Every structure is written in C-alpha cells, then in structure tokens.
Tab-separated table of C-alpha atoms in Angstrom:
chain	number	residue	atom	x	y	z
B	9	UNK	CA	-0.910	-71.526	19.259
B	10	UNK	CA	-0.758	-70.104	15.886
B	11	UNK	CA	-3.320	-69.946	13.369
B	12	UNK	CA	-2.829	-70.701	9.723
B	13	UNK	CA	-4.158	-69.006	7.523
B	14	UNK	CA	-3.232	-68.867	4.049
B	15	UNK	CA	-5.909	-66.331	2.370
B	16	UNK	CA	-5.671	-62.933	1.937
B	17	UNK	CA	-8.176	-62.321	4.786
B	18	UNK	CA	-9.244	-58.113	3.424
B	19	UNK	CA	-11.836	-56.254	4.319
B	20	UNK	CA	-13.729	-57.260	1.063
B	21	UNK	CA	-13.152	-60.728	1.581
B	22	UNK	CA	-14.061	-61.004	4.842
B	23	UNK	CA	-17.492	-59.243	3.624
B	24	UNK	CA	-17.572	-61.380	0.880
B	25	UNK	CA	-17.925	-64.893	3.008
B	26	UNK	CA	-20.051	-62.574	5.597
B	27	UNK	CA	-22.533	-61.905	2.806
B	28	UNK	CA	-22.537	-65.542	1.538
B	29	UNK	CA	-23.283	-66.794	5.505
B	30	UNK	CA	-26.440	-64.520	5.379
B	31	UNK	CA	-27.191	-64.956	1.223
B	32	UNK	CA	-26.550	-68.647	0.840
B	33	UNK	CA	-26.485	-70.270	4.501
B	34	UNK	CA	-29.399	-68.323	5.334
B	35	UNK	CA	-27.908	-66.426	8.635
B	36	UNK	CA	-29.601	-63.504	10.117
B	37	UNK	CA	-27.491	-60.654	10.576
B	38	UNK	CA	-28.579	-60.312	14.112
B	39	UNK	CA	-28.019	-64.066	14.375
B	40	UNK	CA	-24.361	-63.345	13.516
B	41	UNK	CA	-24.313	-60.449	15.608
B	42	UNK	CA	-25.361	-62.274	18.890
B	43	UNK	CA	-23.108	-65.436	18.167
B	44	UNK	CA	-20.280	-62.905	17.859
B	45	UNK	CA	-21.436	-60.086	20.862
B	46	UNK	CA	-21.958	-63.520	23.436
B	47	UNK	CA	-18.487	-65.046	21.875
B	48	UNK	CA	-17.085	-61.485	22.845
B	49	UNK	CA	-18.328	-61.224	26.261
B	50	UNK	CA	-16.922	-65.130	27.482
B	51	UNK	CA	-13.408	-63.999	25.919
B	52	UNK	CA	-13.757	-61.296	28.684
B	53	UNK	CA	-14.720	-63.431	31.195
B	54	UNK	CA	-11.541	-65.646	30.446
B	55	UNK	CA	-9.116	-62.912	30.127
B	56	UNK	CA	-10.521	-60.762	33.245
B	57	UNK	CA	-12.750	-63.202	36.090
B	58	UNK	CA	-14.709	-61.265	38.295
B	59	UNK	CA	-12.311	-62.729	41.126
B	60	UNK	CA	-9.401	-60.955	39.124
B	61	UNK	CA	-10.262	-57.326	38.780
B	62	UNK	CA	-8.529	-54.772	40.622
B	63	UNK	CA	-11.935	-52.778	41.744
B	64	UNK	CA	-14.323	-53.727	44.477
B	65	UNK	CA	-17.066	-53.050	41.375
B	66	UNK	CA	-16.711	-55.003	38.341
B	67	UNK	CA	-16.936	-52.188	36.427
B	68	UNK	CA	-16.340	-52.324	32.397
B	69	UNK	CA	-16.717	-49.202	30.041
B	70	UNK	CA	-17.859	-50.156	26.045
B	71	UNK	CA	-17.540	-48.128	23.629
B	72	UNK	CA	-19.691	-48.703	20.574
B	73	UNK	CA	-19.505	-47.126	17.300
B	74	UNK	CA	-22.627	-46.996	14.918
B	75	UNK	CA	-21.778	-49.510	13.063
B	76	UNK	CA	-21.419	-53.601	13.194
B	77	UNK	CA	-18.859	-53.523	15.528
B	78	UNK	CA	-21.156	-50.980	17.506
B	79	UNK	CA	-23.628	-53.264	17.732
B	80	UNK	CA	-21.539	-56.143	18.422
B	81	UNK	CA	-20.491	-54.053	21.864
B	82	UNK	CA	-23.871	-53.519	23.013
B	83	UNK	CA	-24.692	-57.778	22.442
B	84	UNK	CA	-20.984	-58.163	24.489
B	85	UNK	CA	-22.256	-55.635	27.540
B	86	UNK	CA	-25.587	-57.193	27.544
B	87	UNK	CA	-23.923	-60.796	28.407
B	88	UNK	CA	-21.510	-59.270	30.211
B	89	UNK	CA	-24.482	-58.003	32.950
B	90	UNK	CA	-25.873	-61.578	32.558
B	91	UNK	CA	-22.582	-62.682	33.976
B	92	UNK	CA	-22.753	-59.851	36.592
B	93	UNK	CA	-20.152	-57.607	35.677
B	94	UNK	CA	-21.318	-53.683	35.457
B	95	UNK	CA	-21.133	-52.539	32.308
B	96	UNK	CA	-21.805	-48.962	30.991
B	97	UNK	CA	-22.058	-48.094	27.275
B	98	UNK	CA	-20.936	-45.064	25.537
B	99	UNK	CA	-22.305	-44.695	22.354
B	100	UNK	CA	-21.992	-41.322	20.649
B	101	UNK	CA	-23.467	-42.131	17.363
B	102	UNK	CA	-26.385	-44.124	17.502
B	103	UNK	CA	-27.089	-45.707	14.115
B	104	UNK	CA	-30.879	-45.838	12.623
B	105	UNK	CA	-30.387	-49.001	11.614
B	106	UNK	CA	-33.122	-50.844	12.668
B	107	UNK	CA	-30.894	-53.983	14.640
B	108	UNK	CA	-28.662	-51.778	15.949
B	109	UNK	CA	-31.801	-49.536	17.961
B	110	UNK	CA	-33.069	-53.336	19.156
B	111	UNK	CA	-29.929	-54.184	20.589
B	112	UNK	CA	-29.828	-50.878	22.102
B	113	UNK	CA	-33.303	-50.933	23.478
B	114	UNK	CA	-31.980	-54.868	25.220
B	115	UNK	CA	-29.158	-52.800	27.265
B	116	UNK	CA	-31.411	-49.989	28.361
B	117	UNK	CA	-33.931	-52.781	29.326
B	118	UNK	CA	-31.168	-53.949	31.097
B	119	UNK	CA	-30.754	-51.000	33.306
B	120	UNK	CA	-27.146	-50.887	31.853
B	121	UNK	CA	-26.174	-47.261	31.918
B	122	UNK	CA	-25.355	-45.178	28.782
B	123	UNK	CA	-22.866	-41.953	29.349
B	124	UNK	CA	-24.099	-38.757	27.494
B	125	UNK	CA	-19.863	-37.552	27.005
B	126	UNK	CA	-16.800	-39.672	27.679
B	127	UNK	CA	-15.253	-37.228	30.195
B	128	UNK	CA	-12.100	-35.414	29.178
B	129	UNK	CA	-9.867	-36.369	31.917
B	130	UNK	CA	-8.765	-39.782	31.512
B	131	UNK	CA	-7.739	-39.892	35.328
B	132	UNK	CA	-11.849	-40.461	35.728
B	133	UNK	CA	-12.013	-43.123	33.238
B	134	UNK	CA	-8.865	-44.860	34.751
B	135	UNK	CA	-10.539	-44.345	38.546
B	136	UNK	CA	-14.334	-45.369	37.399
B	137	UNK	CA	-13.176	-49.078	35.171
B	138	UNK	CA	-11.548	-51.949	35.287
B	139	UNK	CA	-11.136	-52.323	31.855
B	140	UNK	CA	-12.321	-50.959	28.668
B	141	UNK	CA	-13.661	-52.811	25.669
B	142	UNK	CA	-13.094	-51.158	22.212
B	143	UNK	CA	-16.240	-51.763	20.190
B	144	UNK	CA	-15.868	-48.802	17.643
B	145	UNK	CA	-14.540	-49.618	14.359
B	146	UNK	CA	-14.246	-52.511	12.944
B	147	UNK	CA	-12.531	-53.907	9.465
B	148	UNK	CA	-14.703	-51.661	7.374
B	149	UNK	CA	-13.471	-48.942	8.623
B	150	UNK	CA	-11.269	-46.569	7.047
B	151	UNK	CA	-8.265	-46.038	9.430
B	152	UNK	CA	-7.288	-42.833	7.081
B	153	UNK	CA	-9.963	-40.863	7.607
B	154	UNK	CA	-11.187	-41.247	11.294
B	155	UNK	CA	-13.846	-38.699	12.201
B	156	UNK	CA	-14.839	-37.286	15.400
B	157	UNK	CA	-15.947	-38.172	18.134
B	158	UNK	CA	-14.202	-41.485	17.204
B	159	UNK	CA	-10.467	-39.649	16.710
B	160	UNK	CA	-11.386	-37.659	20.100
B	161	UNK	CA	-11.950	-40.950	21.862
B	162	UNK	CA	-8.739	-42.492	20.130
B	163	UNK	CA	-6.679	-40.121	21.732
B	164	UNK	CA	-7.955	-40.654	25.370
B	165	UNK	CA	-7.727	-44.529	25.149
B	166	UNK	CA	-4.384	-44.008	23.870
B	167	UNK	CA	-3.315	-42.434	27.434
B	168	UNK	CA	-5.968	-44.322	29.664
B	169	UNK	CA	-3.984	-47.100	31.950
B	170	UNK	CA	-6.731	-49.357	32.571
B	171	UNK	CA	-6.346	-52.746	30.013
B	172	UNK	CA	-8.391	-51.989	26.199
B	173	UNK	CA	-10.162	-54.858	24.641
B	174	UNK	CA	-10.201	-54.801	21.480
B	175	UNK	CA	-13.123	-56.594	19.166
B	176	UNK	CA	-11.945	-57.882	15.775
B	177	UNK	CA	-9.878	-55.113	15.296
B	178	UNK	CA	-8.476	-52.361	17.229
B	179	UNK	CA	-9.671	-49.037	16.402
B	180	UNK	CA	-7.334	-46.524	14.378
B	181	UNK	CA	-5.858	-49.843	13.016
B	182	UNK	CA	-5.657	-51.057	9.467
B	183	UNK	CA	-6.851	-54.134	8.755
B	184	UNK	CA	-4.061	-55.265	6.624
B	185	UNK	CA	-1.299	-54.388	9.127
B	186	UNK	CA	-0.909	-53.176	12.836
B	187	UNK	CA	-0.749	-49.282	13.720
B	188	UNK	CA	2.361	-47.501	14.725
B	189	UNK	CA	0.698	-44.835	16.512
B	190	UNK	CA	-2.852	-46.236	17.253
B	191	UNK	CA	-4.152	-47.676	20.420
B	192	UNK	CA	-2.037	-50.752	22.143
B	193	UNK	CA	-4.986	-53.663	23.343
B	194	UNK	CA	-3.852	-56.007	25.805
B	195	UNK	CA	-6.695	-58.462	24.390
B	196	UNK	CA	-8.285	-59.033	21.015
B	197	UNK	CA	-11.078	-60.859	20.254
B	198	UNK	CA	-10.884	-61.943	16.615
B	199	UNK	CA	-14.267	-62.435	14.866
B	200	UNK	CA	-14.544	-65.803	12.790
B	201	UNK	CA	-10.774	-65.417	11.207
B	202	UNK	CA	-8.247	-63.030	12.467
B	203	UNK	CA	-7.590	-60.061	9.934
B	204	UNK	CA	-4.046	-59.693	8.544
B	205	UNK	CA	-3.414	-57.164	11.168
B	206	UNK	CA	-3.490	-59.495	14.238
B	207	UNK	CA	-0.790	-61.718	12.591
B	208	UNK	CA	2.105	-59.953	15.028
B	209	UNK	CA	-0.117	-58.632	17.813
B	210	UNK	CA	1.436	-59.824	20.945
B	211	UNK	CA	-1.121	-59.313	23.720
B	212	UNK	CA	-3.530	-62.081	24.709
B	213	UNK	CA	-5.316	-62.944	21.358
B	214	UNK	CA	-8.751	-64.915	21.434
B	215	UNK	CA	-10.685	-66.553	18.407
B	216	UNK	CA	-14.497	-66.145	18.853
B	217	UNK	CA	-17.379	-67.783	16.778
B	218	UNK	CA	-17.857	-71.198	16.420
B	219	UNK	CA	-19.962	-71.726	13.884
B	220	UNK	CA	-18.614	-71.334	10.377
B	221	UNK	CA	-19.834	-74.064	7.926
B	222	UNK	CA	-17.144	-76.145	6.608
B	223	UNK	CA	-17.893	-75.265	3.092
B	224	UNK	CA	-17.153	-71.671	3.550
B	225	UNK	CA	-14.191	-72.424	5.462
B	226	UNK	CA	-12.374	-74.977	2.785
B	227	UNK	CA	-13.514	-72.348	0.608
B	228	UNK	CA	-11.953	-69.349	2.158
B	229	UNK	CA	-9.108	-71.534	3.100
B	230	UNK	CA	-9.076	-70.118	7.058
B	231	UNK	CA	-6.926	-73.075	8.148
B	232	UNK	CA	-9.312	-72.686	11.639
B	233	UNK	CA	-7.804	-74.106	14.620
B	234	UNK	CA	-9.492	-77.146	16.758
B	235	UNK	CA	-11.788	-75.465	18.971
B	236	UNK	CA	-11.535	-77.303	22.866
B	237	UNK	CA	-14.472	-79.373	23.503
B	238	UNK	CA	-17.563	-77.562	23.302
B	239	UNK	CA	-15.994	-73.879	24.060
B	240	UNK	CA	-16.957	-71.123	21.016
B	241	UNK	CA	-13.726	-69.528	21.347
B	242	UNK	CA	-10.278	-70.758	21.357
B	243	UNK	CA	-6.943	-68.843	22.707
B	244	UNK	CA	-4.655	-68.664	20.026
C-alpha cells in the first residue's frame, strides 16, 4: 500500500501538529509517548513472532537515545516483556527529563536488563540478539552533527547482521531524504505520518498510532490510510 501524503511532512511541522496534540487537544506527552512505545512494540510482534526468531531466547537489544525517541524505546521494550520477548536496553545517555527517568524506572521494575557498554565486537551482539531495535534519534535530530556514543554505535549497527528496527526514523538519517551511507533497517515503524525520508525505503514499513484527531489530520493534509478493523497500526 502506499500512503499519500501531500504535505511537506519536516521536522518543524511534524513538531508543529505534535505541539498542537498536547496544546490544543490536551494530550500528555507521556500519553503520546505510550500510544507510540505500545504501537512500536505490536509492529515487532508482526514483523518478528516469537515462533519466528532464529534463537532458542527471544532475545531483542534497544537502543535508546536521551531523547523522545529514547524514551519511546524504553515504552516499546517494556511491552515487548509483557509479550514475553527478552529485551535488554542500552541507554548511554540517560536524559534528566523527568518522563524519560519514569519510563526508565518501569523497565528496571521490570527486571529488564540495562548494558553498562555496547561491546566492541559486533560478533557478540550478532551471537547474543535476534534483532535490534533502533530507538536513538529521531526527526529532531541533526544527522550532520552526530556525537558520540551515538556515531560509535552507528558504526557497529552498520556491520551487525542481525535485522535493525528502526522507530520513526533510522538513525544517521535525514528526515527529508534517505542516507547513502547510514544504517540499512529491514523494518520501520513510522510514528503518526511517515517523514519524507521513508517515501523510497524498501524494507517492511509499518504505520503506528491510531489516534490522530481528524481535525489535525485534514489540517496537516496526511492523506492517512484506513487502518484494519480495530488494529493501531497498519502495513503500508
């Protein structure tokens, strides 16, 4: 299937309609963030069942940067332990934000383990997962100007073998177009509208977060597609 969508769909205008959800509809940013983080971890669960991984654990590795998209992860591997996969969470910059230490108090509630260093040899990464889900940077983020330890960690994922899963957008990508020389997701799980960059990504491409008002989205012109029956995601 393939989504319509007329509007220049940028980083500040997919802020802008993110800021009127919480401003004028009244959403809570953590509301938004668990819609999207649960949303996240059933695109998983439809992309890679249990019954389909290759290891006897169900093992998943997320990787969280400090901010939204960070926090997103650690909503996604919380849901994904609900639906008894084994996630661990490596989070190298924890943010002070005061949502973002919540959700990270959940996981460690949880008993889902957090990794002090990503190790080195991607062999180890590649042995210990079944997959990895990219939670680092999302369309805020300034693809020009990636800082360690997130440009460290870009350059392992680009060698590990083990399927990336990407949320909203991949990391080292910009927003307005896909990377040349950045990581290659074979899923990604678009966040209320896919971003400009998604438009010629050929992996398996999901649409998560079913819950726009229809005000904001004749407004924004996102052309959404009919979501199936009561799902909050849609294949595209």
């Amino acid at each position: 299937m393939t989504l319509i969508n007329n509007q220049d769909t940028t980083p500040t205008n997919h802020m802008s309609f993110c800021t009127e959800l919480m401003k004028d509809y009244r959403f809570g940013q953590q509301q938004l963030i668990e819609i999207w983080g649960q949303a996240c971890a059933l695109a998983i669960t439809k992309a890679y069942p249990l019954s389909s991984l290759a290891k006897k654990q169900p093992t998943v590795l997320v990787i969280c940067g400090p901010d939204q998209n960070g926090s997103i992860g650690l909503v996604c591997a919380r849901h994904l332990r609900m639906f008894e996969y084994e996630p661990t969470i490596y989070h190298p910059k924890r943010s002070s934000h005061s949502l973002h230490q919540d959700f990270t108090v959940q996981c460690e509630k949880m008993d889902i383990p957090f990794l002090s260093y990503l190790p080195t040899e991607v062999q180890l990464i590649n042995d210990a997962y079944n997959v990895v889900i990219d939670a680092m940077l999302g369309p805020e983020a300034d693809c020009s100007n990636i800082k360690e330890p997130y440009s460290g960690i870009l350059v392992s994922l680009k060698q590990v073998k083990i399927p990336i899963i990407s949320v909203d957008v991949p990391s080292g990508w910009d927003v307005e177009e896909p990377s040349q020389d950045g990581i290659n997701p074979e899923v990604l799980i678009s966040l209320t509208a896919p971003k400009k960059c998604a438009v010629s990504f050929s992996g398996k491409h999901f649409l998560a977060g079913r819950f726009l008002p229809y005000d904001i989205q004749k407004k924004y012109e996102l052309n959404l597609p009919d979501y199936p029956g009561t799902d909050c995601l849609i294949e595209l």
